[in-house]
XYZ file of C-alpha atoms in Angstrom:
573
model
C -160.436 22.134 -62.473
C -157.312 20.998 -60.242
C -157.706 21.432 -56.382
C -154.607 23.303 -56.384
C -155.419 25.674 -59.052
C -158.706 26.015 -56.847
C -156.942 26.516 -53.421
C -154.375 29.180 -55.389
C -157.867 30.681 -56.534
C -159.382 30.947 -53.701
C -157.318 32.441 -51.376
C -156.666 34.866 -53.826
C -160.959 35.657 -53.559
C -160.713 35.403 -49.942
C -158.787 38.794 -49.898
C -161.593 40.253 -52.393
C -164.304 38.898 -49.763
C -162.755 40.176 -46.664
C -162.635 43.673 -48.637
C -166.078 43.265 -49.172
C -167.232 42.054 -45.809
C -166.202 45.414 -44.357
C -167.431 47.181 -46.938
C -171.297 45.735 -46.222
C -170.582 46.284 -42.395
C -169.530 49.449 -43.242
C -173.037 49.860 -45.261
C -174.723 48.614 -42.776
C -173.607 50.831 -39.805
C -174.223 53.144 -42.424
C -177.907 52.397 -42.765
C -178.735 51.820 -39.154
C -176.877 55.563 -38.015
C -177.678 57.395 -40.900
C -181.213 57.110 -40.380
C -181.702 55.112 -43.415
C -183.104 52.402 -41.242
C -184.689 52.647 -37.499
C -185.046 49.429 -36.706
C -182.602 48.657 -33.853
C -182.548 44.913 -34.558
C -181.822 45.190 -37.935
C -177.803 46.322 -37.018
C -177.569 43.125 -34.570
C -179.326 41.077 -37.278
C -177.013 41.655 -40.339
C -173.998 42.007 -38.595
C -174.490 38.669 -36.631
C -175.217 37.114 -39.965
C -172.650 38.997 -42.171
C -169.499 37.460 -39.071
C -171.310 34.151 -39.621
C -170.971 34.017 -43.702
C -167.026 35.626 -43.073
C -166.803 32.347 -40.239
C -167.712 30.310 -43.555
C -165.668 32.128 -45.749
C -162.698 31.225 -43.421
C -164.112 27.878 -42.703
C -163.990 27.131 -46.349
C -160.207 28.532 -47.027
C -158.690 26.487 -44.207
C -161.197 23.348 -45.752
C -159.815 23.885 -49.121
C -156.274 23.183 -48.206
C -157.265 19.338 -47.513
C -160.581 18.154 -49.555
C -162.961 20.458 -51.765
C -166.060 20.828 -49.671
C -169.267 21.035 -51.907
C -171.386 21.029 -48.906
C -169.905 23.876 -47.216
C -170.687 25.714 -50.609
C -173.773 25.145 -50.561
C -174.377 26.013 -46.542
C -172.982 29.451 -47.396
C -175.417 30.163 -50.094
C -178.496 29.241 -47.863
C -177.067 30.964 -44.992
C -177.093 34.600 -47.707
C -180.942 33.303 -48.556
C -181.607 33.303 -45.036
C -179.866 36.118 -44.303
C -181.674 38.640 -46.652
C -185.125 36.721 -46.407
C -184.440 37.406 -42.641
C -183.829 40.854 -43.594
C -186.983 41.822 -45.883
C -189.123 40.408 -43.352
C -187.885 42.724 -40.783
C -188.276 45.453 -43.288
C -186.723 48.722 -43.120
C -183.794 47.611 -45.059
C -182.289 50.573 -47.037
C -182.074 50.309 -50.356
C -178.640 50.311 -50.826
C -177.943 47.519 -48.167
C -180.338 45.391 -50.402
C -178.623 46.276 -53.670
C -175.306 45.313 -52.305
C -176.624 42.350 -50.973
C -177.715 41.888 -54.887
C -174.331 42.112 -55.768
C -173.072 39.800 -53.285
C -175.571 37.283 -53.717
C -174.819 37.213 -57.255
C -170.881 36.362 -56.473
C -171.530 33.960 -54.436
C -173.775 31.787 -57.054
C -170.847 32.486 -59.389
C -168.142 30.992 -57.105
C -170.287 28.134 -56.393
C -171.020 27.672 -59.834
C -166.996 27.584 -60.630
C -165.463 26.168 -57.434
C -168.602 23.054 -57.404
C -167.644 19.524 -58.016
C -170.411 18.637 -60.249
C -173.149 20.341 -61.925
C -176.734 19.584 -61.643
C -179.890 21.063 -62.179
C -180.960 19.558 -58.857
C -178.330 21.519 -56.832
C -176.860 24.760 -58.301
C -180.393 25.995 -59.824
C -182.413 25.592 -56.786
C -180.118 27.339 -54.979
C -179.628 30.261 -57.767
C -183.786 30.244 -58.063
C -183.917 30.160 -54.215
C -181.341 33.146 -54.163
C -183.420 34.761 -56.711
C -186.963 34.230 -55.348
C -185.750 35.439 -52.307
C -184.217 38.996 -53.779
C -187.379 39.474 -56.055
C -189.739 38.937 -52.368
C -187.493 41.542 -50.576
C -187.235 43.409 -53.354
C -191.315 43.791 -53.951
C -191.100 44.340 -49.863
C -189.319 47.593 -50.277
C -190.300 48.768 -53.218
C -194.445 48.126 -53.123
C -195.168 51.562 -51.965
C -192.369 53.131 -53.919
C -193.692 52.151 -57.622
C -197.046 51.616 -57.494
C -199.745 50.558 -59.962
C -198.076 49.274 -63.433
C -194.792 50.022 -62.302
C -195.500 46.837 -59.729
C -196.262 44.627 -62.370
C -193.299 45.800 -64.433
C -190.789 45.436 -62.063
C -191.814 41.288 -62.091
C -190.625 41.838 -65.682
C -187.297 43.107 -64.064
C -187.164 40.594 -61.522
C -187.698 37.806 -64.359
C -185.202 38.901 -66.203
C -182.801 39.164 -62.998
C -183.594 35.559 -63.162
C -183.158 35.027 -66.918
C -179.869 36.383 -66.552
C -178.760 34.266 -63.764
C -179.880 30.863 -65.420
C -177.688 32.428 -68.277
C -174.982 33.235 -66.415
C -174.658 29.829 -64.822
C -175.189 28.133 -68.248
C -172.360 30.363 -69.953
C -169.590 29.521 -67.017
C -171.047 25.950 -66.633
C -169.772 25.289 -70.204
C -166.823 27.679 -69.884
C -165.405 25.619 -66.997
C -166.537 22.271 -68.499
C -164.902 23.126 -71.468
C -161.880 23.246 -69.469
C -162.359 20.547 -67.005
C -162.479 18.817 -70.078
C -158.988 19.952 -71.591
C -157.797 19.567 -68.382
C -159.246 15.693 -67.970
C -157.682 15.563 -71.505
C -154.320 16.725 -70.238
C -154.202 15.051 -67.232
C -154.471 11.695 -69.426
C -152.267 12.789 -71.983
C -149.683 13.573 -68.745
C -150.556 10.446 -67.262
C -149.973 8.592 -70.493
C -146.672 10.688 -71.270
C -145.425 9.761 -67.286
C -146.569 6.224 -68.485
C -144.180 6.414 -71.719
C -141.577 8.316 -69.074
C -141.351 5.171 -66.782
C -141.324 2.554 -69.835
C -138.649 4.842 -71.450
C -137.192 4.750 -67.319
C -137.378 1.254 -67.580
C -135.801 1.178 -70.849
C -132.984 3.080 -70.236
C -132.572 1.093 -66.726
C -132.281 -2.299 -69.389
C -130.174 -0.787 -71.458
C -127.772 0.850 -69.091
C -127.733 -2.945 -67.306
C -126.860 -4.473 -70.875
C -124.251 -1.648 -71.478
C -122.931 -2.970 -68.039
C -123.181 -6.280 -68.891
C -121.520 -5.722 -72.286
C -119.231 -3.747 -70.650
C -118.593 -6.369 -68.193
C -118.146 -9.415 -70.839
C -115.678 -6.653 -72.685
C -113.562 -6.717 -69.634
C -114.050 -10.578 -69.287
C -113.508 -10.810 -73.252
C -110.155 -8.689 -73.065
C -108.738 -10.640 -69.595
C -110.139 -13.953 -71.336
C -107.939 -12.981 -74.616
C -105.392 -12.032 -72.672
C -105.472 -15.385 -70.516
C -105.532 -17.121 -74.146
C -102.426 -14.954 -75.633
C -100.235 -16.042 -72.433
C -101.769 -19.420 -72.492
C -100.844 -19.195 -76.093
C -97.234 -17.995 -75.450
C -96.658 -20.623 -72.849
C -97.833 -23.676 -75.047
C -95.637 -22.322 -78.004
C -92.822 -21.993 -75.554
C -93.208 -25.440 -74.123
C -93.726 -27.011 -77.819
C -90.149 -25.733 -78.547
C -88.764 -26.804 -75.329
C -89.929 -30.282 -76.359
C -88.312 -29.970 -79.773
C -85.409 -28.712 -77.805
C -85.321 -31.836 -75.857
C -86.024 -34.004 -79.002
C -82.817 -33.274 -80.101
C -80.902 -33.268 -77.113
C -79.478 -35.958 -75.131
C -77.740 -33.712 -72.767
C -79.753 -33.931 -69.492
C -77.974 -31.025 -68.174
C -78.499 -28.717 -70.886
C -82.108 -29.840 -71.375
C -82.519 -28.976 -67.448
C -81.329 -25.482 -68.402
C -83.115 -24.943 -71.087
C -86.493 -25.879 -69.153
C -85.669 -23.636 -65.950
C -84.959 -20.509 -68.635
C -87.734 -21.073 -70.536
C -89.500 -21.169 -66.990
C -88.133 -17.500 -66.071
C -88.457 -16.137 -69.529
C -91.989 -16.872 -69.975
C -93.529 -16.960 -65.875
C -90.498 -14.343 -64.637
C -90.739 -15.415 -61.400
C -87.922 -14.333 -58.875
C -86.347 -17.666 -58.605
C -86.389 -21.129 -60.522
C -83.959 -23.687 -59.391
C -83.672 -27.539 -60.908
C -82.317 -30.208 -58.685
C -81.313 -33.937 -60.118
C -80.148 -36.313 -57.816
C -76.620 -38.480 -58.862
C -77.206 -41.613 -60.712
C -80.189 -40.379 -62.573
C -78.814 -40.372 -66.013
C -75.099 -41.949 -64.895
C -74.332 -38.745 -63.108
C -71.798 -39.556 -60.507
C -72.663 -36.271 -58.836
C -76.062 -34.460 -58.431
C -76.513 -31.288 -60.642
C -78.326 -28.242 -60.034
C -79.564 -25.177 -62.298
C -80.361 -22.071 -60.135
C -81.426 -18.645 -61.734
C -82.860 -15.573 -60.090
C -84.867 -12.129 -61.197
C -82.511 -10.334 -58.948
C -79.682 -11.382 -57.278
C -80.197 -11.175 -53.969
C -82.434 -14.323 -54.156
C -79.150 -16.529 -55.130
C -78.203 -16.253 -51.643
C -78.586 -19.649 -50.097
C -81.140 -21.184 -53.096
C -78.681 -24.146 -53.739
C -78.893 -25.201 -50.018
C -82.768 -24.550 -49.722
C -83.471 -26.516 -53.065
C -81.492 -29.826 -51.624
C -83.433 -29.318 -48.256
C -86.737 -29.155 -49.761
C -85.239 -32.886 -52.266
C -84.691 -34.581 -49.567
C -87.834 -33.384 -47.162
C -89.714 -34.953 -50.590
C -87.707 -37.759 -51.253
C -87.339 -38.811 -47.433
C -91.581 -39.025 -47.290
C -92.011 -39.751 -51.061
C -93.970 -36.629 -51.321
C -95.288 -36.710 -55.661
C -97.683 -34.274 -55.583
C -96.784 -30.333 -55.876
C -95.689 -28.926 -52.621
C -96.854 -25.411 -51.248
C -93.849 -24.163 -49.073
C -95.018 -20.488 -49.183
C -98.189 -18.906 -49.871
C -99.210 -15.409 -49.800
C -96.324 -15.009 -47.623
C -97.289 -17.869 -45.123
C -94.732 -20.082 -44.804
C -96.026 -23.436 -44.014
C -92.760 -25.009 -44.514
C -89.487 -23.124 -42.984
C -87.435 -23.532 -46.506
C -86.870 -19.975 -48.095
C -88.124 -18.199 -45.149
C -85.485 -15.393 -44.720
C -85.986 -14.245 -48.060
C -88.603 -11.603 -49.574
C -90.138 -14.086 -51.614
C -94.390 -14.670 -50.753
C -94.927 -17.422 -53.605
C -92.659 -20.557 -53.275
C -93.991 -24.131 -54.738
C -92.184 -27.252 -55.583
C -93.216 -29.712 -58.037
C -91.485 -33.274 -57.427
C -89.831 -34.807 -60.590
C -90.934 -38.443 -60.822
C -89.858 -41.140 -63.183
C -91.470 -44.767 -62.345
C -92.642 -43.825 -58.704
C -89.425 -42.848 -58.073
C -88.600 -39.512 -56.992
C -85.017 -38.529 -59.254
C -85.185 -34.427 -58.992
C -87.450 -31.633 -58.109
C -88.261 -27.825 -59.371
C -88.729 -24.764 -57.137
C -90.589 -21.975 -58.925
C -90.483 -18.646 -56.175
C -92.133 -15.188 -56.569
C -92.538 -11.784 -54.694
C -95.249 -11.164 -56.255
C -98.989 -11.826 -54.401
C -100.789 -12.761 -57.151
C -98.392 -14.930 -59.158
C -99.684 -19.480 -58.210
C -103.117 -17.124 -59.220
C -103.388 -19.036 -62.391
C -102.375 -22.595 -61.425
C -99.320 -25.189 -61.132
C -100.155 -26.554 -65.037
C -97.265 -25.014 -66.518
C -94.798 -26.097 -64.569
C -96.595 -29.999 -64.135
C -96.147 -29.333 -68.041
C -92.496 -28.645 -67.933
C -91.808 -31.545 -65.523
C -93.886 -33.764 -67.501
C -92.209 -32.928 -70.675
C -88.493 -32.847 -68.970
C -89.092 -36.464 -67.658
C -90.341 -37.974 -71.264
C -86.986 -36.633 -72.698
C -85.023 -37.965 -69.691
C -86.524 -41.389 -70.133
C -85.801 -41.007 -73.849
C -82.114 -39.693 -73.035
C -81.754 -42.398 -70.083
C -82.234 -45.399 -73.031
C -80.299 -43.604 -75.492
C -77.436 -43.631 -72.802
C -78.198 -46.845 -71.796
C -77.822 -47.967 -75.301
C -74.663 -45.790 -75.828
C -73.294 -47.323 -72.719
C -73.734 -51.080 -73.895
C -72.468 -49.935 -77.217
C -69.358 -48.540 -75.396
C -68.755 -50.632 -72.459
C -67.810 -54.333 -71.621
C -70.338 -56.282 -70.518
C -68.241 -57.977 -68.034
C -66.184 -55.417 -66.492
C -69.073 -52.019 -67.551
C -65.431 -50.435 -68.965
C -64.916 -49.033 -72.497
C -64.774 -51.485 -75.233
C -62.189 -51.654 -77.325
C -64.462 -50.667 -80.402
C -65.437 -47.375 -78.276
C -61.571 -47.115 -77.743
C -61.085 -47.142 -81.184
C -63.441 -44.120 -81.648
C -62.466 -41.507 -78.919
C -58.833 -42.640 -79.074
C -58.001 -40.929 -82.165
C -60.436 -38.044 -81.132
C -58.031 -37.650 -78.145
C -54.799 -37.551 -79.933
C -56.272 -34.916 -82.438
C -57.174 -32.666 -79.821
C -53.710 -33.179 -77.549
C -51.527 -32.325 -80.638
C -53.753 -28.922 -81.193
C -52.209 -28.184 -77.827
C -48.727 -27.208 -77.395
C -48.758 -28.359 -73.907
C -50.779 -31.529 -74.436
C -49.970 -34.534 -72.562
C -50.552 -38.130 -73.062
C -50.097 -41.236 -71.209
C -50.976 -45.018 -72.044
C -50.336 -48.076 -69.538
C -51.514 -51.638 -70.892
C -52.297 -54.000 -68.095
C -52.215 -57.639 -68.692
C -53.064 -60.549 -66.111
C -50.529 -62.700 -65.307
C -50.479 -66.511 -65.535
C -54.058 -66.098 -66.538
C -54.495 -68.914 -68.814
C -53.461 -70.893 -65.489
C -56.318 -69.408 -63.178
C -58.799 -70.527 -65.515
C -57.702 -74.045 -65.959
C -56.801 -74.375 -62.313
C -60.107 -72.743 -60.940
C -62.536 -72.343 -64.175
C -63.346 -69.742 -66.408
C -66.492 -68.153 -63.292
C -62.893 -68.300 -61.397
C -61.287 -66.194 -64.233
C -64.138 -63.527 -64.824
C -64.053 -62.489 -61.307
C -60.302 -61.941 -61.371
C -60.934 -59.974 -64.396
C -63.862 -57.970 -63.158
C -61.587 -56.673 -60.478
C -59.094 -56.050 -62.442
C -61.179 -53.862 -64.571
C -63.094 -52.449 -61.252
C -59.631 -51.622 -59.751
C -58.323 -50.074 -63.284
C -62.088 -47.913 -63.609
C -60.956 -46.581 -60.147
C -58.109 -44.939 -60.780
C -59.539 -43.476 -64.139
C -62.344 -41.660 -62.187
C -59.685 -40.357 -59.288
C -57.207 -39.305 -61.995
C -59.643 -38.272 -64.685
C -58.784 -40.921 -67.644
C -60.122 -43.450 -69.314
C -60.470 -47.285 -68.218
C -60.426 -49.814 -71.284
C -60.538 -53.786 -71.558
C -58.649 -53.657 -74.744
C -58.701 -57.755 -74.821
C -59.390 -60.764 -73.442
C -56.907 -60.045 -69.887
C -55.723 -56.713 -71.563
C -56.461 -53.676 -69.960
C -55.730 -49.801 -71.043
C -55.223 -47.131 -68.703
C -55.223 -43.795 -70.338
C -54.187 -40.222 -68.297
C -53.644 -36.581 -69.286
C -50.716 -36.922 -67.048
C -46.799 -36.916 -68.430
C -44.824 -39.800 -67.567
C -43.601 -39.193 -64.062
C -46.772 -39.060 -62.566
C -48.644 -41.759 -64.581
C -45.903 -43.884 -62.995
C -46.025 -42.953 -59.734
C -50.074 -43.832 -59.997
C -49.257 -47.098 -61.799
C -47.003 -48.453 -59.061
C -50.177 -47.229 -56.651
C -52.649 -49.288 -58.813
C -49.568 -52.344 -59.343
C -49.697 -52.575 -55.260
C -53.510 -52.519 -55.261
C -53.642 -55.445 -57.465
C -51.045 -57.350 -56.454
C -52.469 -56.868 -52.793
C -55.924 -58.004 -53.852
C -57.352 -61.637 -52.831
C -60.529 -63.106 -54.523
C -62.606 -65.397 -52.549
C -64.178 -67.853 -55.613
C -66.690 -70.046 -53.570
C -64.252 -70.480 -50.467
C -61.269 -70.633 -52.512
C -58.658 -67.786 -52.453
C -56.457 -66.211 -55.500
C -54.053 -63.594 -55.744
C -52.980 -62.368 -58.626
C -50.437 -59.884 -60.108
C -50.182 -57.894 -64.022
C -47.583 -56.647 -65.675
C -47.385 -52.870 -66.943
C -46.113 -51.338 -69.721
C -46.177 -47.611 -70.395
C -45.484 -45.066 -72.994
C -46.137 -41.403 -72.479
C -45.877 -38.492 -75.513
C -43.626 -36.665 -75.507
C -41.456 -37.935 -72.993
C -40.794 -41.822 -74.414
C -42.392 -40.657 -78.298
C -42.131 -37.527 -80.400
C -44.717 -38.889 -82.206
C -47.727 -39.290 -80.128
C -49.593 -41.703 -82.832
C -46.887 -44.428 -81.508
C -47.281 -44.295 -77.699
C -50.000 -47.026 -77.885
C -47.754 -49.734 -79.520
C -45.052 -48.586 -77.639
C -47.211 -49.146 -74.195
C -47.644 -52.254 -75.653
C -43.639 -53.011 -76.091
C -43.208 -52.179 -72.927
C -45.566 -54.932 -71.944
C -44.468 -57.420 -74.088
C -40.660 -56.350 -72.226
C -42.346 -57.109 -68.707
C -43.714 -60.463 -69.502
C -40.242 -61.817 -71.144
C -38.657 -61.324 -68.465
C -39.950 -62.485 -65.408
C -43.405 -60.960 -65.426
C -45.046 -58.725 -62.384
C -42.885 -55.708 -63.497
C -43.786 -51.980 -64.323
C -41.953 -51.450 -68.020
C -41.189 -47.862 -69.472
C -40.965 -47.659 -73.110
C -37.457 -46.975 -73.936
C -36.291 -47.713 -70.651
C -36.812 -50.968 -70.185
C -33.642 -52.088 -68.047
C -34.788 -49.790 -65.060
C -37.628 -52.287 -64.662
C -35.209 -55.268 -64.507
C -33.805 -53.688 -60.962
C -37.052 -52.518 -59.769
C -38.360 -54.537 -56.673
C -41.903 -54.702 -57.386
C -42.812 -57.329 -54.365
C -44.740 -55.294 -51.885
């Protein structure tokens, strides 16, 4: 039996006893004033007795609400043996105080046989056989002169079975409430077990939730990790076909293009610009690519990106430089913009630092995943440059002197035709041709040695190159001392700039190992349509006109067609 169902039990009894308790004072003030008894200790006697069973009563109420007290159980049933022994002895008890003190004997060794720990023969039945003994004595006290003679001796019958019925009494609710302490025992293991089973299943469900979790997690990781692999994916397919891109290209500018909008097509970062210094792949001028997410980040990128080439180039900076990031600006290039992100990755060919590329975001979160991309596009823009650099190279050799570094006159014989094509497609095409030869030439080398003669011709042809890059033509050692001029220009103009380069020539003085020669050419020019209709003729026309200037009197600046203008010409400057 649970304490609590005994606490809940008892307290519920303890309103039964209290009932009870004044109904034996009430009995016993009865007896005392009714007459029924005359002895005058026998009030003070029960009463004293009856408040110190209700003090145990109590006692035991308040004691039940922290330990079962078996001992206090007992004390209570001695104290009721006492108290009626105490009683017959005085004599004079009424008969109806004894009976209810029957009754209430008789409840008491029932509530100690159900609210007891344990039960033994050694502890409940002596105090039941006690009790008993003790009623029978008062009981033969009272009633010896009442039923005498065989009605004595038969009322030991009565008293024995008074005892009978007590033994049977506590055998009956002995196994009653064993039979339940039992189911309960059996219960309380079975709920034990089931809160056993409650905390493994607990425990369970903790694991699985945590593997849920941790699936869930690796789902998140899976799905960021696939989506990591689709973009890394995207930007290795993208850079593959920039490199077939650039496998067919030789065009370094359009390759540089290609790279920065592959950059903002696949990153889409706010700004990509390209910077390649002059002279990397025979650029006279430096070249820049520049494009933006939004416009507003043009302003003042093409100044920014030559700052930040020639901060790197001045301290030969080769690894990728962090000028902004997360909005701190450890460098001041870029700082007036919006922009939080800005890196730039040197482009390096041989230790040498030819270009750079500035990759710039607004966004927080964008260098998150690394530089490699953009190393990658670098990396892959340099191979094709070197690739493109030896193709031109090879090109150039192909087309150039290796003298003067002018156009051949088997490269001449390509484009030239090209030219003429494209001029007559245009109705307001122009073309010019001046042939240059050195005069007295044959003389310079005999006089001073061929060495002599290369370096006249090498400035010759340097001289002649210049005025093709100022004027936009085309310089060409068409022989040995023959030299081609060629201009978009119509005739006027071509000979204004002829009598310009003439002077230059005629003014120049080579120093050959302390010794100093001057020299002088003559010109002769034909220009379509002004001196031919036919613009397929102007080139052996040009050459008339030569031919014209060195018959007669060399030096001279010959138009085809109107040749005796030259003879009256002062050409001495």
């Amino acid at each position: 039996m649970s304490l609590e169902f005994k606490k809940d039990l008892f307290s519920q009894l303890g309103k039964i006893h209290r009932a009870l308790y004044g109904f034996i004072a009430a009995i016993i003030c009865f007896s005392r004033f009714s007459g029924a008894s005359d002895s005058p200790t026998f009030l003070i006697y029960n009463l004293l007795f009856l408040l110190a069973i209700i003090l145990f009563d109590e006692l035991l109420i308040f004691n039940l609400k922290k330990i079962n007290n078996q001992f206090i159980f007992m004390l209570r049933s001695f104290m009721i043996i006492i108290l009626i022994a105490g009683a017959g002895l005085i004599g004079n008890m009424p008969i109806i105080t004894f009976g209810v003190y029957a009754i209430w004997g008789f409840i008491v060794i029932v509530e100690d046989s159900i609210f007891g720990d344990f039960f033994d023969d050694f502890g409940s039945m002596p105090r039941r056989i006690s009790l008993t003994i003790v009623y029978s004595l008062g009981a033969v006290v009272l009633m010896w002169d009442v039923l005498p003679g065989i009605w004595a001796i038969g009322f030991f019958f009565f008293i024995s079975a008074y005892v009978l019925c007590s033994i049977l009494e506590y055998t009956v609710i002995r196994n009653v409430v064993k039979v339940y302490d039992d189911k309960y025992t059996e219960q309380m293991f079975l709920n034990e077990d089931i809160q056993a089973e409650n905390e493994q299943l607990k425990t369970y469900r903790d694991r699985v939730e945590m593997v849920n979790n941790e699936i869930n997690f690796q789902r998140i990781n899976l799905t960021k990790a696939n989506s990591d692999l689709e973009k890394l994916n995207l930007e290795i397919r993208s850079l593959i076909n920039v490199m077939k891109f650039f496998s067919n290209s030789f065009d370094v500018e359009k390759n540089s293009y290609v790279m920065v909008n592959n950059i903002m097509e696949i990153k889409k970062p706010m700004l990509v610009s390209m910077y390649l210094d002059k002279g990397v792949y025979m650029n006279s001028e430096p070249h820049i690519d520049v494009l933006v997410g939004e416009e507003k980040f043009r302003d003042g990128a093409y100044h920014e990106t030559v700052r930040i080439f020639e901060y790197i180039k001045l301290r030969k900076i080769m690894e990728p430089l962090t000028i902004c990031e997360d909005n701190n600006y450890k460098y001041p290039y870029f700082s007036k913009s919006d922009l939080t992100n800005v890196i730039a990755i040197p482009a390096v060919d041989n230790n040498t630092i030819y270009g750079v590329l500035i990759v710039a975001s607004d966004n927080f979160e964008f260098l998150d995943r690394g530089l490699a991309f953009y190393e990658s596009s670098i990396t892959d823009f340099t191979a094709a440059l070197i690739s493109t650099k030896l193709y031109l190279k090879t090109e150039d050799m192909a087309k150039k002197d290796g003298l003067t570094q002018i156009y051949n006159r088997y490269y001449f014989n390509e484009f030239y035709n090209t030219m003429i094509e494209n001029i007559c497609k245009d109705e307001d095409g122009v073309l010019s041709v001046a042939m240059i030869d050195i005069d007295l030439f044959k003389s310079i080398n005999d006089t001073y040695g061929h060495l002599a003669g290369d370096e006249v011709i090498k400035s010759v042809a340097r001289l002649d190159a210049e005025y093709a890059r100022k004027y936009k033509g085309h310089a060409v050692r068409y022989g040995g001392e023959e030299f081609l001029l060629i201009l978009n220009k119509p005739l006027e103009e071509t000979y204004t700039i002829l009598k310009e380069l003439h002077k230059d020539i005629n003014s120049c003085v080579i120093n050959f190992n302390g010794t100093y020669i001057r020299i002088n050419v003559s010109i002769g020019v034909a220009s379509y349509p002004s001196t031919n209709t036919d613009i397929h003729e102007v080139l052996d026309s040009a050459d008339k006109a030569l031919y014209f200037s060195k018959e007669n009197g060399r030096g001279k600046i010959v138009i085809y067609g109107r040749e005796e203008e030259a003879l009256h010409e002062d050409f001495s400057y």
